[in-house]
Coordinates of C-alpha atoms and ligand atoms in Angstrom, one line a residue:
X1 CA -56.5 -3.2 -43.2
X2 CA -56.0 -5.7 -40.3
X3 CA -59.8 -5.9 -39.6
X4 CA -60.7 -6.4 -43.3
X5 CA -58.0 -9.0 -44.0
X6 CA -58.8 -10.9 -40.8
X7 CA -62.5 -10.9 -41.7
X8 CA -61.6 -12.3 -45.1
X9 CA -59.9 -15.3 -43.3
X10 CA -56.2 -14.2 -43.4
X11 CA -54.0 -14.6 -40.3
X12 CA -52.8 -11.1 -39.4
X13 CA -50.1 -9.9 -37.0
X14 CA -50.4 -6.2 -36.1
X15 CA -47.3 -4.6 -34.5
X16 CA -48.0 -1.3 -32.8
X17 CA -45.4 0.9 -31.2
X18 CA -47.9 2.3 -28.7
X19 CA -49.4 0.6 -25.7
X20 CA -52.1 -2.0 -25.6
X21 CA -55.8 -1.0 -25.8
X22 CA -59.0 -1.9 -27.5
X23 CA -58.9 1.0 -30.0
X24 CA -62.1 2.5 -28.4
X25 CA -62.5 6.2 -28.7
X26 CA -61.5 8.4 -25.8
X27 CA -64.7 10.4 -26.2
X28 CA -66.8 7.4 -25.0
X29 CA -65.5 8.0 -21.5
X30 CA -68.3 10.6 -21.4
X31 CA -70.0 10.6 -24.8
X32 CA -72.7 13.2 -23.8
X33 CA -72.6 16.7 -25.2
X34 CA -71.5 17.8 -21.7
X35 CA -68.4 15.8 -22.2
X36 CA -67.3 17.8 -25.2
X37 CA -65.2 20.4 -23.4
X38 CA -63.6 17.8 -21.1
X39 CA -62.4 15.9 -24.1
X40 CA -59.7 18.6 -24.6
X41 CA -58.0 17.2 -21.5
X42 CA -58.0 13.7 -22.9
X43 CA -56.3 15.0 -26.1
X44 CA -53.8 17.1 -24.1
X45 CA -52.7 13.8 -22.4
X46 CA -52.7 11.8 -25.6
X47 CA -51.2 14.0 -28.3
X48 CA -47.4 14.3 -28.3
X49 CA -44.5 14.7 -30.7
X50 CA -43.9 11.5 -32.7
X51 CA -41.6 8.7 -31.7
X52 CA -41.0 10.0 -28.1
X53 CA -39.2 13.1 -29.5
X54 CA -38.6 15.9 -27.1
X55 CA -39.9 18.5 -29.6
X56 CA -41.6 18.7 -33.0
X57 CA -39.6 19.3 -36.2
X58 CA -38.7 23.0 -36.6
X59 CA -40.6 23.5 -39.9
X60 CA -43.5 21.3 -38.8
X61 CA -44.1 22.7 -35.3
X62 CA -47.7 21.5 -35.1
X63 CA -46.8 17.8 -35.9
X64 CA -48.0 15.6 -33.1
X65 CA -49.8 12.2 -33.0
X66 CA -51.0 9.4 -30.8
X67 CA -49.2 6.1 -30.4
X68 CA -51.4 3.2 -29.4
X69 CA -53.9 0.7 -30.8
X70 CA -55.9 2.8 -33.3
X71 CA -53.4 5.6 -33.6
X72 CA -55.0 9.0 -33.8
X73 CA -58.4 7.3 -34.3
X74 CA -58.8 7.2 -30.5
X75 CA -58.9 11.0 -30.5
X76 CA -60.3 12.0 -33.9
X77 CA -63.4 14.2 -34.0
X78 CA -65.5 11.9 -36.2
X79 CA -66.2 14.2 -39.1
X80 CA -66.6 11.8 -42.0
X81 CA -67.5 13.9 -45.1
X82 CA -67.9 12.3 -48.5
X83 CA -65.0 13.6 -50.7
X84 CA -65.9 15.3 -54.0
X85 CA -64.7 13.7 -57.2
X86 CA -61.7 16.1 -57.7
X87 CA -60.3 15.2 -54.3
X88 CA -60.0 11.5 -55.2
X89 CA -57.2 9.9 -57.3
X90 CA -58.8 9.5 -60.7
X91 CA -57.3 6.1 -61.6
X92 CA -59.7 4.3 -59.3
X93 CA -63.1 4.7 -61.0
X94 CA -65.7 6.9 -59.4
X95 CA -68.2 4.1 -59.0
X96 CA -65.5 2.0 -57.3
X97 CA -64.6 4.9 -54.9
X98 CA -68.4 5.2 -54.2
X99 CA -68.7 1.6 -53.2
X100 CA -65.5 1.7 -51.0
X101 CA -66.6 4.9 -49.3
X102 CA -70.0 3.3 -48.6
X103 CA -68.3 0.2 -47.0
X104 CA -66.0 2.5 -44.9
X105 CA -69.1 4.5 -43.8
X106 CA -70.9 1.3 -42.7
X107 CA -67.9 0.1 -40.7
X108 CA -67.7 3.5 -38.9
X109 CA -71.5 3.9 -38.5
X110 CA -71.4 7.2 -40.4
X111 CA -74.7 9.1 -40.4
X112 CA -76.2 12.6 -39.9
X113 CA -78.8 12.0 -37.2
X114 CA -76.4 13.2 -34.5
X115 CA -75.8 16.4 -36.5
X116 CA -79.5 17.3 -36.8
X117 CA -81.0 16.1 -33.5
X118 CA -81.0 19.6 -32.1
X119 CA -84.2 21.5 -32.9
X120 CA -82.1 24.5 -34.0
X121 CA -80.5 22.6 -36.9
X122 CA -82.6 24.0 -39.7
X123 CA -82.1 27.6 -38.5
X124 CA -78.3 27.1 -38.6
X125 CA -78.4 25.5 -42.0
X126 CA -80.5 28.2 -43.5
X127 CA -78.3 31.0 -42.2
X128 CA -75.1 29.3 -43.5
X129 CA -76.7 28.4 -46.9
X130 CA -77.9 32.0 -47.4
X131 CA -74.4 33.3 -46.8
X132 CA -72.6 30.8 -49.1
X133 CA -75.0 31.0 -52.1
X134 CA -75.5 28.6 -54.9
X135 CA -73.3 25.4 -54.8
X136 CA -73.2 22.4 -57.2
X137 CA -75.8 19.6 -56.9
X138 CA -75.0 17.3 -54.1
X139 CA -72.5 19.7 -52.6
X140 CA -75.0 22.1 -51.1
X141 CA -74.9 23.1 -47.4
X142 CA -76.0 20.0 -45.4
X143 CA -75.5 18.1 -42.1
X144 CA -72.0 16.9 -41.4
X145 CA -71.7 13.1 -41.6
X146 CA -70.5 11.8 -38.2
X147 CA -69.0 8.4 -37.2
X148 CA -71.1 7.5 -34.2
X149 CA -73.8 5.0 -33.5
X150 CA -77.0 5.5 -31.5
X151 CA -77.2 3.6 -28.2
X152 CA -80.3 1.6 -27.4
X153 CA -80.3 3.4 -24.0
X154 CA -80.2 6.8 -25.7
X155 CA -77.2 9.0 -26.6
X156 CA -74.3 8.0 -28.8
X157 CA -71.2 5.9 -29.0
X158 CA -68.3 7.3 -31.1
X159 CA -66.6 5.1 -33.6
X160 CA -62.9 4.3 -33.7
X161 CA -60.5 1.4 -34.4
X162 CA -62.5 -1.0 -32.3
X163 CA -65.3 -0.7 -34.9
X164 CA -62.8 -1.5 -37.7
X165 CA -61.7 -4.6 -35.9
X166 CA -65.2 -5.9 -35.2
X167 CA -65.6 -9.6 -36.1
X168 CA -61.9 -9.9 -36.8
X169 CA -60.3 -10.7 -33.4
X170 CA -60.0 -14.5 -34.0
X171 CA -57.6 -14.0 -36.8
X172 CA -55.5 -11.1 -35.4
X173 CA -52.5 -11.3 -33.1
X174 CA -51.8 -7.9 -31.7
X175 CA -48.2 -7.1 -30.5
X176 CA -48.0 -3.8 -28.8
X177 CA -45.1 -1.8 -27.3
X178 CA -42.9 -3.0 -30.3
X179 CA -41.5 -0.7 -33.0
X180 CA -40.9 -2.2 -36.4
X181 CA -37.5 -0.9 -37.5
X182 CA -37.0 -3.1 -40.5
X183 CA -39.1 -4.6 -43.2
X184 CA -37.0 -7.6 -44.2
X185 CA -36.9 -8.1 -48.0
X186 CA -35.1 -10.1 -50.6
X187 CA -35.2 -10.0 -54.4
X188 CA -38.3 -7.8 -54.8
X189 CA -40.3 -9.5 -52.0
X190 CA -40.9 -8.6 -48.4
X191 CA -40.4 -11.7 -46.1
X192 CA -41.3 -10.2 -42.7
X193 CA -40.4 -7.5 -40.2
X194 CA -38.2 -7.0 -37.2
X195 CA -40.0 -5.6 -34.2
X196 CA -38.1 -4.2 -31.3
X197 CA -39.5 -3.9 -27.8
X198 CA -39.9 -0.2 -27.0
X199 CA -38.3 -0.8 -23.6
X200 CA -35.2 -2.5 -25.1
X201 CA -34.4 -6.2 -25.6
X202 CA -34.2 -8.7 -28.4
X203 CA -36.2 -8.1 -31.6
X204 CA -39.0 -10.4 -32.8
X205 CA -38.7 -11.6 -36.3
X206 CA -42.1 -12.0 -37.8
X207 CA -42.3 -13.8 -41.2
X208 CA -45.2 -13.0 -43.5
X209 CA -46.4 -13.6 -47.0
X210 CA -47.3 -10.0 -47.3
X211 CA -46.4 -6.8 -45.3
X212 CA -48.6 -3.8 -44.9
X213 CA -46.9 -0.6 -43.7
X214 CA -49.6 1.5 -42.0
X215 CA -47.5 3.7 -39.6
X216 CA -49.0 7.1 -40.4
X217 CA -47.7 9.7 -42.8
X218 CA -44.3 10.1 -41.1
X219 CA -43.9 6.6 -39.8
X220 CA -44.6 4.8 -43.0
X221 CA -42.1 6.7 -45.1
X222 CA -39.6 6.5 -42.2
X223 CA -39.8 2.7 -42.0
X224 CA -39.4 2.4 -45.8
X225 CA -36.3 4.6 -45.6
X226 CA -34.9 2.7 -42.6
X227 CA -35.5 -0.7 -44.2
X228 CA -33.6 0.3 -47.4
X229 CA -36.7 -0.5 -49.5
X230 CA -36.5 0.8 -53.0
X231 CA -39.2 3.5 -53.3
X232 CA -37.8 6.1 -55.7
X233 CA -37.5 9.9 -55.3
X234 CA -41.1 10.4 -54.3
X235 CA -40.6 8.8 -50.9
X236 CA -41.3 11.5 -48.3
X237 CA -42.4 14.0 -51.0
X238 CA -45.7 15.5 -52.0
X239 CA -46.8 16.1 -48.4
X240 CA -50.1 17.9 -48.1
X241 CA -52.4 18.8 -45.2
X242 CA -55.2 21.3 -44.6
X243 CA -54.6 24.9 -43.6
X244 CA -57.2 25.3 -40.8
X245 CA -58.8 28.7 -40.2
X246 CA -61.0 28.5 -37.1
X247 CA -63.0 30.5 -34.6
X248 CA -65.7 30.3 -31.9
X249 CA -68.6 32.7 -31.5
X250 CA -71.1 33.6 -28.8
X251 CA -74.4 32.8 -30.5
X252 CA -76.9 35.5 -31.2
X253 CA -79.6 35.5 -28.5
X254 CA -82.2 33.8 -30.8
X255 CA -79.9 31.0 -31.7
X256 CA -78.9 30.1 -28.1
X257 CA -80.5 27.2 -26.2
X258 CA -83.1 28.5 -23.8
X259 CA -83.6 25.2 -22.0
X260 CA -81.4 22.2 -20.8
X261 CA -80.9 19.6 -23.5
X262 CA -79.0 16.3 -23.8
X263 CA -78.8 16.6 -27.6
X264 CA -75.7 17.5 -29.6
X265 CA -75.7 21.1 -31.0
X266 CA -76.2 21.4 -34.8
X267 CA -73.3 20.3 -37.1
X268 CA -73.5 22.0 -40.4
X269 CA -71.2 21.3 -43.3
X270 CA -70.2 23.3 -46.4
X271 CA -68.8 20.6 -48.6
X272 CA -65.7 21.3 -50.8
X273 CA -66.5 21.5 -54.5
X274 CA -65.1 23.2 -57.5
X275 CA -67.2 26.3 -56.6
X276 CA -66.0 26.3 -52.9
X277 CA -62.7 24.6 -52.6
X278 CA -62.5 24.4 -48.8
X279 CA -64.6 22.4 -46.4
X280 CA -66.3 24.2 -43.5
X281 CA -67.8 22.7 -40.4
X282 CA -70.0 24.6 -38.0
X283 CA -70.4 22.6 -34.8
X284 CA -69.4 22.4 -31.1
X285 CA -65.9 21.2 -30.5
X286 CA -63.5 20.8 -27.6
X287 CA -61.3 23.6 -28.9
X288 CA -61.7 27.4 -28.5
X289 CA -59.9 29.1 -31.4
X290 CA -61.1 32.6 -30.5
X291 CA -59.2 34.5 -27.8
X292 CA -62.1 37.0 -27.5
X293 CA -64.3 34.2 -26.0
X294 CA -63.5 33.2 -22.4
X295 CA -62.6 29.6 -21.8
X296 CA -65.6 29.1 -19.5
X297 CA -68.2 30.5 -21.9
X298 CA -71.3 28.3 -21.5
X299 CA -71.3 25.4 -24.0
X300 CA -74.9 26.0 -25.0
X301 CA -74.3 29.6 -26.0
X302 CA -71.3 29.1 -28.4
X303 CA -70.6 27.4 -31.7
X304 CA -67.2 26.7 -33.5
X305 CA -66.4 27.4 -37.1
X306 CA -63.6 25.5 -38.8
X307 CA -62.5 25.6 -42.4
X308 CA -60.1 23.1 -43.9
X309 CA -58.3 24.5 -46.9
X310 CA -56.4 22.5 -49.5
X311 CA -52.6 22.6 -49.8
X312 CA -51.0 21.8 -53.1
X313 CA -48.8 18.6 -52.9
X314 CA -45.5 19.9 -54.3
X315 CA -42.5 17.7 -54.7
X316 CA -40.5 20.0 -52.5
X317 CA -42.9 19.7 -49.6
X318 CA -41.2 16.6 -48.1
X319 CA -39.9 14.6 -45.2
X320 CA -36.2 13.9 -44.8
X321 CA -34.7 11.1 -42.8
X322 CA -31.3 11.4 -41.2
X323 CA -29.7 8.0 -41.1
X324 CA -26.9 9.3 -38.8
X325 CA -29.3 10.2 -36.0
X326 CA -31.7 7.8 -34.2
X327 CA -35.0 9.0 -32.7
X328 CA -36.7 7.6 -29.6
X329 CA -37.9 4.6 -31.6
X330 CA -34.4 3.8 -33.0
X331 CA -35.4 5.0 -36.4
X332 CA -33.7 7.7 -38.5
X333 CA -34.7 11.2 -37.3
X334 CA -37.5 12.8 -39.4
X335 CA -37.6 16.4 -40.4
X336 CA -39.6 18.1 -43.1
X337 CA -41.6 21.1 -44.3
X338 CA -44.9 22.0 -46.0
X339 CA -44.7 25.4 -47.7
X340 CA -47.9 27.0 -49.0
X341 CA -48.2 28.1 -52.6
X342 CA -49.8 31.4 -53.7
X343 CA -53.0 29.7 -54.6
X344 CA -53.0 27.9 -51.2
X345 CA -52.9 31.3 -49.5
X346 CA -55.6 32.7 -51.8
X347 CA -58.0 29.8 -50.9
X348 CA -57.3 30.2 -47.2
X349 CA -57.9 34.0 -47.6
X350 CA -61.3 33.3 -49.1
X351 CA -62.1 30.9 -46.4
X352 CA -61.1 33.4 -43.7
X353 CA -63.3 36.1 -45.2
X354 CA -66.3 33.7 -45.3
X355 CA -65.5 32.6 -41.7
X356 CA -65.7 36.2 -40.5
X357 CA -69.0 36.7 -42.3
X358 CA -70.5 33.5 -41.0
X359 CA -69.3 34.4 -37.5
X360 CA -71.3 37.7 -37.8
X361 CA -74.3 35.9 -39.2
X362 CA -74.4 33.4 -36.3
X363 CA -72.7 35.2 -33.5
X364 CA -72.7 38.4 -31.5
X365 CA -69.2 39.9 -32.1
X366 CA -69.7 42.9 -29.7
X367 CA -66.9 41.7 -27.4
X368 CA -64.5 41.2 -30.4
X369 CA -63.6 38.4 -32.7
X370 CA -60.5 36.3 -33.0
X371 CA -59.4 33.3 -34.9
X372 CA -56.5 31.0 -35.2
X373 CA -54.5 29.2 -37.9
X374 CA -52.8 26.2 -36.2
X375 CA -49.1 25.7 -36.6
X376 CA -47.9 24.0 -39.8
X377 CA -48.3 20.2 -39.6
X378 CA -50.9 20.7 -36.9
X379 CA -54.0 19.9 -38.9
X380 CA -53.7 16.2 -37.8
X381 CA -54.4 15.6 -41.5
X382 CA -50.8 15.3 -42.8
X383 CA -50.9 13.2 -46.0
X384 CA -48.6 12.2 -48.8
X385 CA -45.0 10.8 -48.3
X386 CA -45.9 7.5 -49.9
X387 CA -48.0 8.9 -52.7
X388 CA -50.2 6.6 -54.8
X389 CA -50.0 7.0 -58.6
X390 CA -51.6 5.6 -61.7
X391 CA -48.4 4.2 -63.2
X392 CA -44.9 3.6 -62.0
X393 CA -43.2 7.0 -62.0
X394 CA -40.8 9.3 -60.2
X395 CA -43.8 11.1 -58.6
X396 CA -45.4 8.1 -56.9
X397 CA -44.4 5.4 -54.3
X398 CA -47.3 3.0 -54.5
X399 CA -49.6 1.5 -57.1
X400 CA -53.4 2.0 -57.2
X401 CA -53.5 -1.1 -55.0
X402 CA -51.1 0.5 -52.5
X403 CA -48.2 -1.8 -53.5
X404 CA -44.7 -0.5 -53.4
X405 CA -43.8 -0.5 -57.1
X406 CA -40.7 -2.5 -56.8
X407 CA -42.1 -5.3 -54.5
X408 CA -44.6 -8.0 -55.2
X409 CA -46.1 -8.2 -51.6
X410 CA -45.3 -5.0 -49.7
X411 CA -48.1 -2.5 -49.3
X412 CA -48.7 0.9 -47.7
X413 CA -52.0 2.1 -46.2
X414 CA -53.1 5.1 -44.2
X415 CA -53.0 8.9 -44.9
X416 CA -49.5 8.5 -46.4
X417 CA -50.8 7.3 -49.7
X418 CA -53.1 10.3 -50.2
X419 CA -50.9 12.7 -52.2
X420 CA -53.6 14.7 -54.1
X421 CA -54.9 18.2 -53.3
X422 CA -58.0 17.8 -51.1
X423 CA -60.1 19.5 -48.4
X424 CA -62.3 16.9 -46.9
X425 CA -61.2 15.4 -43.6
X426 CA -59.2 12.4 -44.8
X427 CA -60.1 9.4 -42.7
X428 CA -63.1 8.1 -44.5
X429 CA -61.1 8.2 -47.8
X430 CA -58.1 6.5 -46.1
X431 CA -60.3 3.7 -44.7
X432 CA -62.0 3.3 -48.1
X433 CA -58.6 2.9 -49.7
X434 CA -57.5 0.4 -47.1
X435 CA -60.5 -1.7 -47.9
X436 CA -59.4 -1.5 -51.6
X437 CA -55.8 -2.7 -50.6
X438 CA -57.3 -5.5 -48.5
X439 CA -59.4 -6.6 -51.5
X440 CA -56.2 -6.6 -53.6
X441 CA -54.2 -8.6 -51.1
X442 CA -56.9 -11.2 -50.6
X443 CA -57.9 -11.6 -54.2
X444 CA -57.3 -15.2 -55.6
X445 CA -54.6 -13.8 -57.8
X446 CA -52.5 -12.8 -54.8
X447 CA -50.9 -15.4 -52.6
X448 CA -52.7 -16.1 -49.3
X449 CA -51.5 -14.0 -46.4
X450 CA -50.2 -16.2 -43.7
X451 CA -48.2 -14.5 -41.0
X452 CA -46.4 -16.7 -38.5
X453 CA -44.7 -15.3 -35.6
X454 CA -41.5 -16.6 -34.1
X455 CA -38.9 -15.2 -31.8
X456 CA -35.3 -14.7 -33.0
X457 CA -32.3 -13.9 -30.9
Ligands
FAD1 C1 -57.7 15.5 -32.4 C2 -57.8 14.9 -33.8 C3 -59.0 15.1 -34.5 C4 -59.2 14.5 -35.7 N1 -60.4 14.7 -36.4 C5 -60.6 14.1 -37.5 C6 -61.9 14.1 -38.2 O1 -62.9 14.7 -37.6 N2 -62.1 13.6 -39.4 C7 -61.0 12.9 -40.0 O2 -61.3 12.4 -41.1 N3 -59.8 12.8 -39.4 C8 -59.6 13.4 -38.2 N4 -58.4 13.2 -37.6 C9 -57.3 12.5 -38.3 C10 -57.4 11.0 -38.2 O3 -57.2 10.6 -36.9 C11 -56.3 10.5 -39.1 O4 -56.7 10.7 -40.4 C12 -56.0 9.0 -39.0 O5 -55.9 8.6 -37.7 C13 -54.8 8.6 -39.8 O6 -54.5 7.3 -39.7 P1 -53.1 6.7 -40.1 O7 -53.2 5.2 -39.9 O8 -52.6 7.3 -41.3 O9 -52.1 7.2 -38.9 P2 -52.1 7.2 -37.3 O10 -53.5 7.4 -36.8 O11 -51.1 8.2 -36.9 O12 -51.6 5.7 -36.9 C14 -50.3 5.3 -37.1 C15 -50.0 4.2 -36.1 O13 -48.7 3.6 -36.4 C16 -47.9 3.4 -35.3 N5 -46.5 3.4 -35.7 C17 -45.8 4.4 -36.2 N6 -44.5 4.0 -36.5 C18 -44.5 2.7 -36.1 C19 -43.5 1.7 -36.2 N7 -42.3 1.9 -36.8 N8 -43.7 0.4 -35.7 C20 -45.0 0.2 -35.1 N9 -46.0 1.1 -35.1 C21 -45.7 2.3 -35.6 C22 -48.3 4.6 -34.4 O14 -47.9 4.4 -33.0 C23 -49.8 4.8 -34.7 O15 -50.5 4.1 -33.7 C24 -58.2 13.8 -36.3 C25 -57.0 13.5 -35.6 C26 -56.8 14.1 -34.4 C27 -55.6 13.8 -33.6

């Protein structure tokens, strides 16, 4: 949002609760394949319960995040699949989504060259395609699109928030280590925000012609609730995420690397479609989800399999905010739950069966096989809470342009607006939608965004 608005000439103030940084991806500290396993240590240090909480919410024990410039984008794993038509809200036309996704892909340097650079790629793809069988046109087994750009010197640089801010710095003022606790509003319009230093002290009052709330799925709904903004009964509701079923296998002898290589192992994708409702990635990651494989198993001899299964966004799957208790950011404490429906369990069961069969196709299971389903809220893909809808209703919080229904100039961006059932990793869609909101804010029919920053006591 900030990058696109600034590139369009708007003056933008970004307030971030986490610490200063460029938004560059942590993986670029060592962007070689050899750095893959070590990236788990980076994540271990970066991921934590939200808002300095001592523990995660009881019914969302997997819920962690990253506070800092770029949020979780400094630690994401770059899978940027094209969503299928049924995963996208239908009230933005398909052609329009297509153009937005293409713009987001350009900004993030999304491509498949990194997925196919290993000479074994075709062998992997053929094995997977044989197991999965016929799929709809365009949704066949294919290389996973990855957000990374090739370096002139060879190798890769992984994309993150710094790419989204490219060419925008002149018009952006970044204020870090400040938590927005209030969106100031009057008679159906937001007039600015109050940002409190994380370490304590007087708040800053920042006046603005428009306010965009992009504080993650929990933080965005939390700030709306804390500010007393009118958002209707859907605020916090229709949470969704992905049930992940995942494993690692020791590759069959003929699929192992038999010589040293500086190329990334194959990354194969089974796209979600109406015929196969979950998204599966077969690639090399930093995580070992299989207890039967030792932690020090050679990188070149293993491959990981992860399936992302859709979760129905039910009204009862929701966040709650306790106005009587403050969290570490001085905001109402957030709790919540995401319960799976019978059909959610059915799809995850189908995905698990396929995962075992694919494991046996690619791997040697003689020493056993194990898998993991991460704790609820732990997909890092929590969505919903500020659901977008076609028309003003009790089941949506924002308009198709991301605007809070009751306010002329207050918008929401980020995963919070995605309240439809889906299986593709969400970030490409989220960024595509953010571009759409930026277009709406900066269109001639909307007043020019001019944010001016002044201190208040
Ligand atoms: C390990 C990992 C792997 C992932 N892999 C992938 C992947 O391969 N593909 C994919 O599509 N997605 C992936 N994701 C998910 C991806 O990172 C998220 O979809 C994306 O970051 C969501 O963006 P967001 O803006 O909604 O929220 P966030 O990234 O959580 O950003 C929210 C920001 O708001 C700030 N904030 C919150 N409250 C306040 C407040 N009151 N005042 C000021 N600032 C506030 C936070 O500090 C944070 O920086 C992964 C995530 C992780 C952690």
